[in-house]
């Protein structure tokens, strides 16, 4: 039946996203394996998988909280990381066997530090990433950090990570990236075959479950999406830009305002899937190369900028008519880059709007602003 | 305010005090630094764009490099009524699109860049910055330097500085970057990099860091021979010229004077009812907040703003002024020796890493005979606030009274005078909670009105 595979796969994807704790626990029960939570995508995730451990992205719940107040300052620390820590402090991640943080971003550092201080967890590791990604020596350095991480994982699991298992993880993750890319291509159509909220659900689900199972769902989607009938006239084509964002309801609300979200540049969205690992004999080097070649975060877009051109290119590929910067409260790295990133877009007649994200968001206020923005686009 | 768990003993003794003999020398060096920005190029040198001032000795190898840091006019702007000049600069940056969460000090810097002030001397002469330079210890400084360098059209040289105690991989990375940076500097400036000057600058950076740590050790004496406010000004030559022989000599003079004052019980300002530390950088446009305990007969003795010393941690958990490279068995004879010793020195700073912030602040309180700690919650300084709340909890657990106040080091709009210093304000109530009372007709420290203002 037309679209039946799509519906079934999407239902499972929605279950993974909305019940991700249960999904991870089910995986543990089924496989007897370990689960690690991670706080940033600037890690060689494939290595964790190759060690036989399921890596899952730690997410918030978008509920008001005060439990993090003694450790993270509500006037300053980024809401995403505060929300993540709140979940840990409330015991919602009690099934985790380990947590992986990333040095250099002060909000992630704080979340990681407070997590390891106040939440019992068997294994923790802070991955030392690089921020001057345009530097000549950065790949060699990251290769060394990947190797240190590998040794730490091996020491903890008590098992060496074989080349074969790394190859398997790389191929599995690359397959995921290829499949998500194929799905993303359907958003380039004049009438996109999936909505921005649906894509967000698909993207998030891939960070919360075993890629081997997830890839089967993606294959079903890829097969069935072309058959999908979407009514025309859904609204203005918009790109969403920001750091971590897992607020699906907000994207749904924005899409209910006469907007079609056709592409995004989130660390928890399309950006996660863009770059494949190019296999080579030195597997750790290959992982390091990907860390340098993937689209950069604002913090690491140094010394020369790549993001303005990258965003403009995305906008052109997806025939974007306007861009919305979704900047979390406290995210000064995004704020630092905003003037440089908006300029090429606006110079190319792609107007921009900024919405400041919080734990919970004022959807009605956003509606007024987005609708006013739409009017400027339509005029 | 925190409930005080330990008995505080008020020291009612009155001590003698005196102005610092080396204060005029500090001012002279500071003036030289200011004019250096406008004179360096005329004398065949260069002007850099950057704020972190990390490893400035390394730049010495390419010749004389002026480093105007947070902007050459920051102090002058801070002296305007209510620091309006700084506020204007912050607003210039905001008009360019830099949001409210961006570090205030960097917006004050960027405002000077965008308005052309950073390139214009008081005499109206214009300069063109030769290159941007920084390490990546603070992400806001790094991004700010990127923006500023772009704005003035200066090529940007960054040393990616991994956090934490450097493992071998990070050391190799740093060394390779410094070697590349030499090539980069030679290409950009057309000048040959001079290893002798590198060695001299690197050694001086060691010596000045050690001498300043020794100066701070003198403040353990009761009464302290200088207050934190005194030392904040007296450390300025170290901040901007710690790779220079002149500053080594200056710090030796300062150390001798502090030793003499400690020996003769010459205090910072005459009273020392309680000794406090001030943690996290204070408002740079409102330095007189560091004098606020004086009205209560107390003083700030030490704090994070003075963290320019080089220390070594001992097995018992205390820290002492670091040994020199020679004492550590490090020979600095070649370029590679010098570059490796930079990394060695950076490692000493990493010992004070944010993971240990609570313990570090606690040790400072213990070792400097401190009665209570004031912590500045700096609203837009995301780097400095890492583990600040955890450090506060740690101090409380150890029974150290902690007072907090909220403002911003670079944005005067965040400094609510009434809320922080007014009757019933955050700081006066904390001082009173410690058993202090406001003193009548208090004669403030020996600082001049101009010094107190900024």
mmCIF file of C-alpha atoms in Angstrom, chain A residues 106-361:
data_model
loop_
_atom_site.group_PDB
_atom_site.id
_atom_site.type_symbol
_atom_site.label_atom_id
_atom_site.label_comp_id
_atom_site.label_asym_id
_atom_site.label_seq_id
_atom_site.Cartn_x
_atom_site.Cartn_y
_atom_site.Cartn_z
ATOM 1 C CA UNK A 106 32.497 25.623 28.604
ATOM 2 C CA UNK A 107 28.852 24.537 28.783
ATOM 3 C CA UNK A 108 29.578 20.942 27.844
ATOM 4 C CA UNK A 109 32.555 20.942 30.228
ATOM 5 C CA UNK A 110 30.336 22.133 33.055
ATOM 6 C CA UNK A 111 27.624 19.596 32.309
ATOM 7 C CA UNK A 112 30.197 16.799 32.125
ATOM 8 C CA UNK A 113 31.986 17.870 35.285
ATOM 9 C CA UNK A 114 28.804 18.217 37.331
ATOM 10 C CA UNK A 115 27.510 14.918 35.958
ATOM 11 C CA UNK A 116 30.623 13.064 37.029
ATOM 12 C CA UNK A 117 30.620 14.846 40.402
ATOM 13 C CA UNK A 118 27.028 14.222 41.379
ATOM 14 C CA UNK A 119 25.752 11.229 39.422
ATOM 15 C CA UNK A 120 27.352 7.834 40.047
ATOM 16 C CA UNK A 121 28.590 6.408 36.750
ATOM 17 C CA UNK A 122 31.067 3.592 36.117
ATOM 18 C CA UNK A 123 33.006 5.195 33.243
ATOM 19 C CA UNK A 124 33.651 8.766 32.168
ATOM 20 C CA UNK A 125 35.940 10.296 29.575
ATOM 21 C CA UNK A 126 36.445 13.864 28.435
ATOM 22 C CA UNK A 127 37.569 13.829 24.826
ATOM 23 C CA UNK A 128 40.100 16.545 24.038
ATOM 24 C CA UNK A 129 39.058 17.884 20.682
ATOM 25 C CA UNK A 130 40.630 20.661 18.625
ATOM 26 C CA UNK A 131 39.202 24.073 17.837
ATOM 27 C CA UNK A 132 41.532 25.440 15.168
ATOM 28 C CA UNK A 133 40.264 22.998 12.578
ATOM 29 C CA UNK A 134 41.969 24.864 9.760
ATOM 30 C CA UNK A 135 45.402 24.174 11.268
ATOM 31 C CA UNK A 136 48.041 22.076 9.500
ATOM 32 C CA UNK A 137 48.696 19.776 12.433
ATOM 33 C CA UNK A 138 45.175 19.189 13.599
ATOM 34 C CA UNK A 139 44.609 15.771 12.003
ATOM 35 C CA UNK A 140 47.751 14.317 13.560
ATOM 36 C CA UNK A 141 46.737 15.711 16.927
ATOM 37 C CA UNK A 142 43.208 14.361 16.725
ATOM 38 C CA UNK A 143 44.519 10.987 15.629
ATOM 39 C CA UNK A 144 46.523 10.905 18.848
ATOM 40 C CA UNK A 145 43.458 11.824 20.886
ATOM 41 C CA UNK A 146 41.419 9.136 19.124
ATOM 42 C CA UNK A 147 44.140 6.631 19.985
ATOM 43 C CA UNK A 148 44.144 7.697 23.657
ATOM 44 C CA UNK A 149 40.373 7.300 23.717
ATOM 45 C CA UNK A 150 40.642 3.854 22.144
ATOM 46 C CA UNK A 151 43.102 2.780 24.811
ATOM 47 C CA UNK A 152 40.810 4.052 27.538
ATOM 48 C CA UNK A 153 37.836 2.146 26.095
ATOM 49 C CA UNK A 154 39.899 -1.001 25.786
ATOM 50 C CA UNK A 155 41.093 -0.717 29.362
ATOM 51 C CA UNK A 156 37.544 -0.303 30.620
ATOM 52 C CA UNK A 157 35.935 -3.053 28.575
ATOM 53 C CA UNK A 158 38.929 -5.314 29.038
ATOM 54 C CA UNK A 159 38.892 -6.164 25.327
ATOM 55 C CA UNK A 160 40.954 -4.870 22.426
ATOM 56 C CA UNK A 161 39.045 -3.048 19.706
ATOM 57 C CA UNK A 162 39.880 -4.918 16.512
ATOM 58 C CA UNK A 163 40.367 -3.369 13.088
ATOM 59 C CA UNK A 164 37.501 -5.534 11.905
ATOM 60 C CA UNK A 165 35.086 -4.086 14.428
ATOM 61 C CA UNK A 166 36.212 -0.529 13.587
ATOM 62 C CA UNK A 167 35.696 -1.243 9.889
ATOM 63 C CA UNK A 168 32.241 -2.587 10.656
ATOM 64 C CA UNK A 169 31.334 0.482 12.708
ATOM 65 C CA UNK A 170 32.658 2.834 10.049
ATOM 66 C CA UNK A 171 30.683 1.109 7.319
ATOM 67 C CA UNK A 172 27.530 1.032 9.434
ATOM 68 C CA UNK A 173 27.802 4.731 10.300
ATOM 69 C CA UNK A 174 28.621 5.642 6.707
ATOM 70 C CA UNK A 175 25.565 3.724 5.550
ATOM 71 C CA UNK A 176 23.469 5.723 8.004
ATOM 72 C CA UNK A 177 24.932 8.944 6.624
ATOM 73 C CA UNK A 178 24.215 7.917 3.033
ATOM 74 C CA UNK A 179 20.631 6.955 3.835
ATOM 75 C CA UNK A 180 19.924 10.167 5.745
ATOM 76 C CA UNK A 181 21.442 12.093 2.866
ATOM 77 C CA UNK A 182 19.069 10.359 0.462
ATOM 78 C CA UNK A 183 16.148 11.325 2.667
ATOM 79 C CA UNK A 184 17.427 14.864 2.836
ATOM 80 C CA UNK A 185 17.488 15.011 -0.969
ATOM 81 C CA UNK A 186 13.692 14.696 -0.980
ATOM 82 C CA UNK A 187 13.569 18.047 0.779
ATOM 83 C CA UNK A 188 15.026 19.714 -2.285
ATOM 84 C CA UNK A 189 11.875 19.003 -4.278
ATOM 85 C CA UNK A 190 9.638 21.941 -5.082
ATOM 86 C CA UNK A 191 7.126 20.237 -2.845
ATOM 87 C CA UNK A 192 9.355 18.594 -0.180
ATOM 88 C CA UNK A 193 8.314 15.033 0.529
ATOM 89 C CA UNK A 194 8.988 15.257 4.254
ATOM 90 C CA UNK A 195 8.518 18.079 6.715
ATOM 91 C CA UNK A 196 11.204 19.681 8.839
ATOM 92 C CA UNK A 197 9.733 18.158 12.005
ATOM 93 C CA UNK A 198 9.717 14.696 10.441
ATOM 94 C CA UNK A 199 13.332 15.101 9.399
ATOM 95 C CA UNK A 200 14.215 16.236 12.899
ATOM 96 C CA UNK A 201 12.638 13.095 14.336
ATOM 97 C CA UNK A 202 14.543 10.952 11.842
ATOM 98 C CA UNK A 203 17.812 12.718 12.643
ATOM 99 C CA UNK A 204 17.373 12.441 16.410
ATOM 100 C CA UNK A 205 16.370 8.781 16.296
ATOM 101 C CA UNK A 206 19.682 7.924 14.682
ATOM 102 C CA UNK A 207 21.517 9.224 17.738
ATOM 103 C CA UNK A 208 19.400 7.213 20.168
ATOM 104 C CA UNK A 209 19.440 3.670 18.908
ATOM 105 C CA UNK A 210 21.582 0.998 17.338
ATOM 106 C CA UNK A 211 22.517 2.084 13.824
ATOM 107 C CA UNK A 212 22.128 -1.490 12.556
ATOM 108 C CA UNK A 213 18.413 -1.444 13.386
ATOM 109 C CA UNK A 214 18.004 2.201 12.513
ATOM 110 C CA UNK A 215 19.409 1.699 9.019
ATOM 111 C CA UNK A 216 16.601 -0.772 8.268
ATOM 112 C CA UNK A 217 14.096 1.929 9.153
ATOM 113 C CA UNK A 218 15.903 4.408 6.944
ATOM 114 C CA UNK A 219 15.841 1.952 4.043
ATOM 115 C CA UNK A 220 12.080 1.659 4.384
ATOM 116 C CA UNK A 221 11.764 5.415 4.397
ATOM 117 C CA UNK A 222 13.972 5.841 1.342
ATOM 118 C CA UNK A 223 11.922 3.261 -0.508
ATOM 119 C CA UNK A 224 8.560 4.723 0.357
ATOM 120 C CA UNK A 225 9.096 8.474 0.505
ATOM 121 C CA UNK A 226 8.876 8.937 -3.307
ATOM 122 C CA UNK A 227 5.370 7.489 -3.224
ATOM 123 C CA UNK A 228 4.285 10.023 -0.654
ATOM 124 C CA UNK A 229 1.693 12.591 -1.752
ATOM 125 C CA UNK A 230 2.193 15.978 -0.139
ATOM 126 C CA UNK A 231 -0.207 18.804 -0.896
ATOM 127 C CA UNK A 232 1.363 21.826 -2.574
ATOM 128 C CA UNK A 233 1.430 25.352 -1.216
ATOM 129 C CA UNK A 234 2.879 24.592 2.192
ATOM 130 C CA UNK A 235 4.598 27.921 2.554
ATOM 131 C CA UNK A 236 7.915 29.691 2.339
ATOM 132 C CA UNK A 237 11.088 27.566 2.230
ATOM 133 C CA UNK A 238 13.174 28.189 5.313
ATOM 134 C CA UNK A 239 16.503 26.980 6.736
ATOM 135 C CA UNK A 240 16.928 26.641 10.518
ATOM 136 C CA UNK A 241 20.399 27.323 11.941
ATOM 137 C CA UNK A 242 21.685 26.777 15.460
ATOM 138 C CA UNK A 243 23.570 24.608 17.932
ATOM 139 C CA UNK A 244 21.945 21.604 19.568
ATOM 140 C CA UNK A 245 18.169 21.586 19.156
ATOM 141 C CA UNK A 246 15.866 18.701 19.940
ATOM 142 C CA UNK A 247 12.659 20.692 20.291
ATOM 143 C CA UNK A 248 10.472 18.913 17.748
ATOM 144 C CA UNK A 249 7.261 20.536 18.932
ATOM 145 C CA UNK A 250 8.733 23.950 18.287
ATOM 146 C CA UNK A 251 9.649 23.026 14.717
ATOM 147 C CA UNK A 252 6.143 21.631 14.243
ATOM 148 C CA UNK A 253 4.722 24.903 15.543
ATOM 149 C CA UNK A 254 6.904 26.934 13.184
ATOM 150 C CA UNK A 255 5.815 24.759 10.281
ATOM 151 C CA UNK A 256 2.261 25.504 11.257
ATOM 152 C CA UNK A 257 2.953 29.188 10.607
ATOM 153 C CA UNK A 258 3.152 28.900 6.853
ATOM 154 C CA UNK A 259 6.788 27.811 6.794
ATOM 155 C CA UNK A 260 8.396 24.784 5.160
ATOM 156 C CA UNK A 261 11.603 23.876 6.970
ATOM 157 C CA UNK A 262 13.575 22.394 4.082
ATOM 158 C CA UNK A 263 17.037 22.185 5.626
ATOM 159 C CA UNK A 264 18.787 22.723 8.939
ATOM 160 C CA UNK A 265 22.254 23.243 10.318
ATOM 161 C CA UNK A 266 22.031 21.868 13.845
ATOM 162 C CA UNK A 267 24.594 19.772 15.623
ATOM 163 C CA UNK A 268 21.691 17.449 16.461
ATOM 164 C CA UNK A 269 20.277 17.600 12.935
ATOM 165 C CA UNK A 270 21.573 17.346 9.423
ATOM 166 C CA UNK A 271 25.113 18.411 10.393
ATOM 167 C CA UNK A 272 25.593 15.129 12.285
ATOM 168 C CA UNK A 273 25.101 13.090 9.126
ATOM 169 C CA UNK A 274 26.873 15.113 6.469
ATOM 170 C CA UNK A 275 30.401 13.717 6.323
ATOM 171 C CA UNK A 276 31.405 10.108 5.844
ATOM 172 C CA UNK A 277 34.583 8.477 7.110
ATOM 173 C CA UNK A 278 36.806 7.708 4.159
ATOM 174 C CA UNK A 279 38.254 4.271 4.942
ATOM 175 C CA UNK A 280 42.024 3.927 5.041
ATOM 176 C CA UNK A 281 44.513 1.476 6.487
ATOM 177 C CA UNK A 282 45.070 3.699 9.507
ATOM 178 C CA UNK A 283 41.506 3.603 10.861
ATOM 179 C CA UNK A 284 42.186 6.090 13.637
ATOM 180 C CA UNK A 285 43.564 8.558 11.131
ATOM 181 C CA UNK A 286 40.424 8.121 9.053
ATOM 182 C CA UNK A 287 38.265 8.964 12.066
ATOM 183 C CA UNK A 288 40.400 12.035 12.784
ATOM 184 C CA UNK A 289 40.102 13.219 9.182
ATOM 185 C CA UNK A 290 36.329 13.073 9.394
ATOM 186 C CA UNK A 291 36.369 15.172 12.571
ATOM 187 C CA UNK A 292 38.227 17.862 10.672
ATOM 188 C CA UNK A 293 36.267 17.608 7.415
ATOM 189 C CA UNK A 294 32.750 17.658 8.786
ATOM 190 C CA UNK A 295 30.856 20.953 8.933
ATOM 191 C CA UNK A 296 32.338 23.002 11.715
ATOM 192 C CA UNK A 297 30.710 24.178 14.892
ATOM 193 C CA UNK A 298 30.939 27.926 15.583
ATOM 194 C CA UNK A 299 33.535 27.312 18.273
ATOM 195 C CA UNK A 300 35.864 25.544 15.868
ATOM 196 C CA UNK A 301 35.384 27.586 12.720
ATOM 197 C CA UNK A 302 38.965 28.864 12.961
ATOM 198 C CA UNK A 303 41.142 30.512 11.888
ATOM 199 C CA UNK A 304 39.384 31.156 8.593
ATOM 200 C CA UNK A 305 35.606 30.874 8.406
ATOM 201 C CA UNK A 306 33.916 28.094 6.498
ATOM 202 C CA UNK A 307 30.410 28.325 7.903
ATOM 203 C CA UNK A 308 29.166 31.391 5.991
ATOM 204 C CA UNK A 309 29.938 29.738 2.644
ATOM 205 C CA UNK A 310 28.635 26.391 3.872
ATOM 206 C CA UNK A 311 25.330 27.915 4.954
ATOM 207 C CA UNK A 312 24.954 29.879 1.738
ATOM 208 C CA UNK A 313 25.599 26.721 -0.233
ATOM 209 C CA UNK A 314 22.966 24.837 1.774
ATOM 210 C CA UNK A 315 20.525 27.663 1.181
ATOM 211 C CA UNK A 316 21.107 27.505 -2.566
ATOM 212 C CA UNK A 317 20.906 23.716 -2.779
ATOM 213 C CA UNK A 318 17.599 23.659 -0.932
ATOM 214 C CA UNK A 319 16.194 26.784 -2.622
ATOM 215 C CA UNK A 320 15.824 28.534 0.713
ATOM 216 C CA UNK A 321 13.903 31.818 0.827
ATOM 217 C CA UNK A 322 14.609 32.775 4.432
ATOM 218 C CA UNK A 323 16.729 31.637 7.366
ATOM 219 C CA UNK A 324 15.898 31.465 11.039
ATOM 220 C CA UNK A 325 18.764 31.441 13.530
ATOM 221 C CA UNK A 326 17.561 29.473 16.550
ATOM 222 C CA UNK A 327 20.060 30.593 19.166
ATOM 223 C CA UNK A 328 19.865 29.109 22.632
ATOM 224 C CA UNK A 329 20.049 31.434 25.585
ATOM 225 C CA UNK A 330 23.662 31.443 26.738
ATOM 226 C CA UNK A 331 25.088 30.191 23.449
ATOM 227 C CA UNK A 332 27.695 32.875 22.892
ATOM 228 C CA UNK A 333 29.543 30.837 20.265
ATOM 229 C CA UNK A 334 26.497 30.993 17.976
ATOM 230 C CA UNK A 335 26.086 34.673 18.834
ATOM 231 C CA UNK A 336 29.698 35.373 17.918
ATOM 232 C CA UNK A 337 29.169 33.845 14.486
ATOM 233 C CA UNK A 338 25.749 35.269 13.787
ATOM 234 C CA UNK A 339 26.905 38.563 12.175
ATOM 235 C CA UNK A 340 29.355 36.737 9.880
ATOM 236 C CA UNK A 341 26.881 33.982 9.008
ATOM 237 C CA UNK A 342 23.899 36.160 8.241
ATOM 238 C CA UNK A 343 25.802 38.489 5.921
ATOM 239 C CA UNK A 344 26.237 36.229 2.875
ATOM 240 C CA UNK A 345 22.655 35.064 3.251
ATOM 241 C CA UNK A 346 21.275 38.575 3.351
ATOM 242 C CA UNK A 347 23.633 39.702 0.573
ATOM 243 C CA UNK A 348 21.996 36.991 -1.525
ATOM 244 C CA UNK A 349 18.457 38.087 -0.745
ATOM 245 C CA UNK A 350 17.867 35.465 1.930
ATOM 246 C CA UNK A 351 16.545 37.432 4.903
ATOM 247 C CA UNK A 352 17.244 36.196 8.413
ATOM 248 C CA UNK A 353 15.439 36.155 11.738
ATOM 249 C CA UNK A 354 16.745 35.313 15.214
ATOM 250 C CA UNK A 355 14.696 33.366 17.762
ATOM 251 C CA UNK A 356 16.155 32.834 21.224
ATOM 252 C CA UNK A 357 15.491 29.346 22.557
ATOM 253 C CA UNK A 358 14.905 28.460 26.199
ATOM 254 C CA UNK A 359 13.787 25.339 28.116
ATOM 255 C CA UNK A 360 10.234 26.095 27.131
ATOM 256 C CA UNK A 361 9.571 28.509 24.336
#
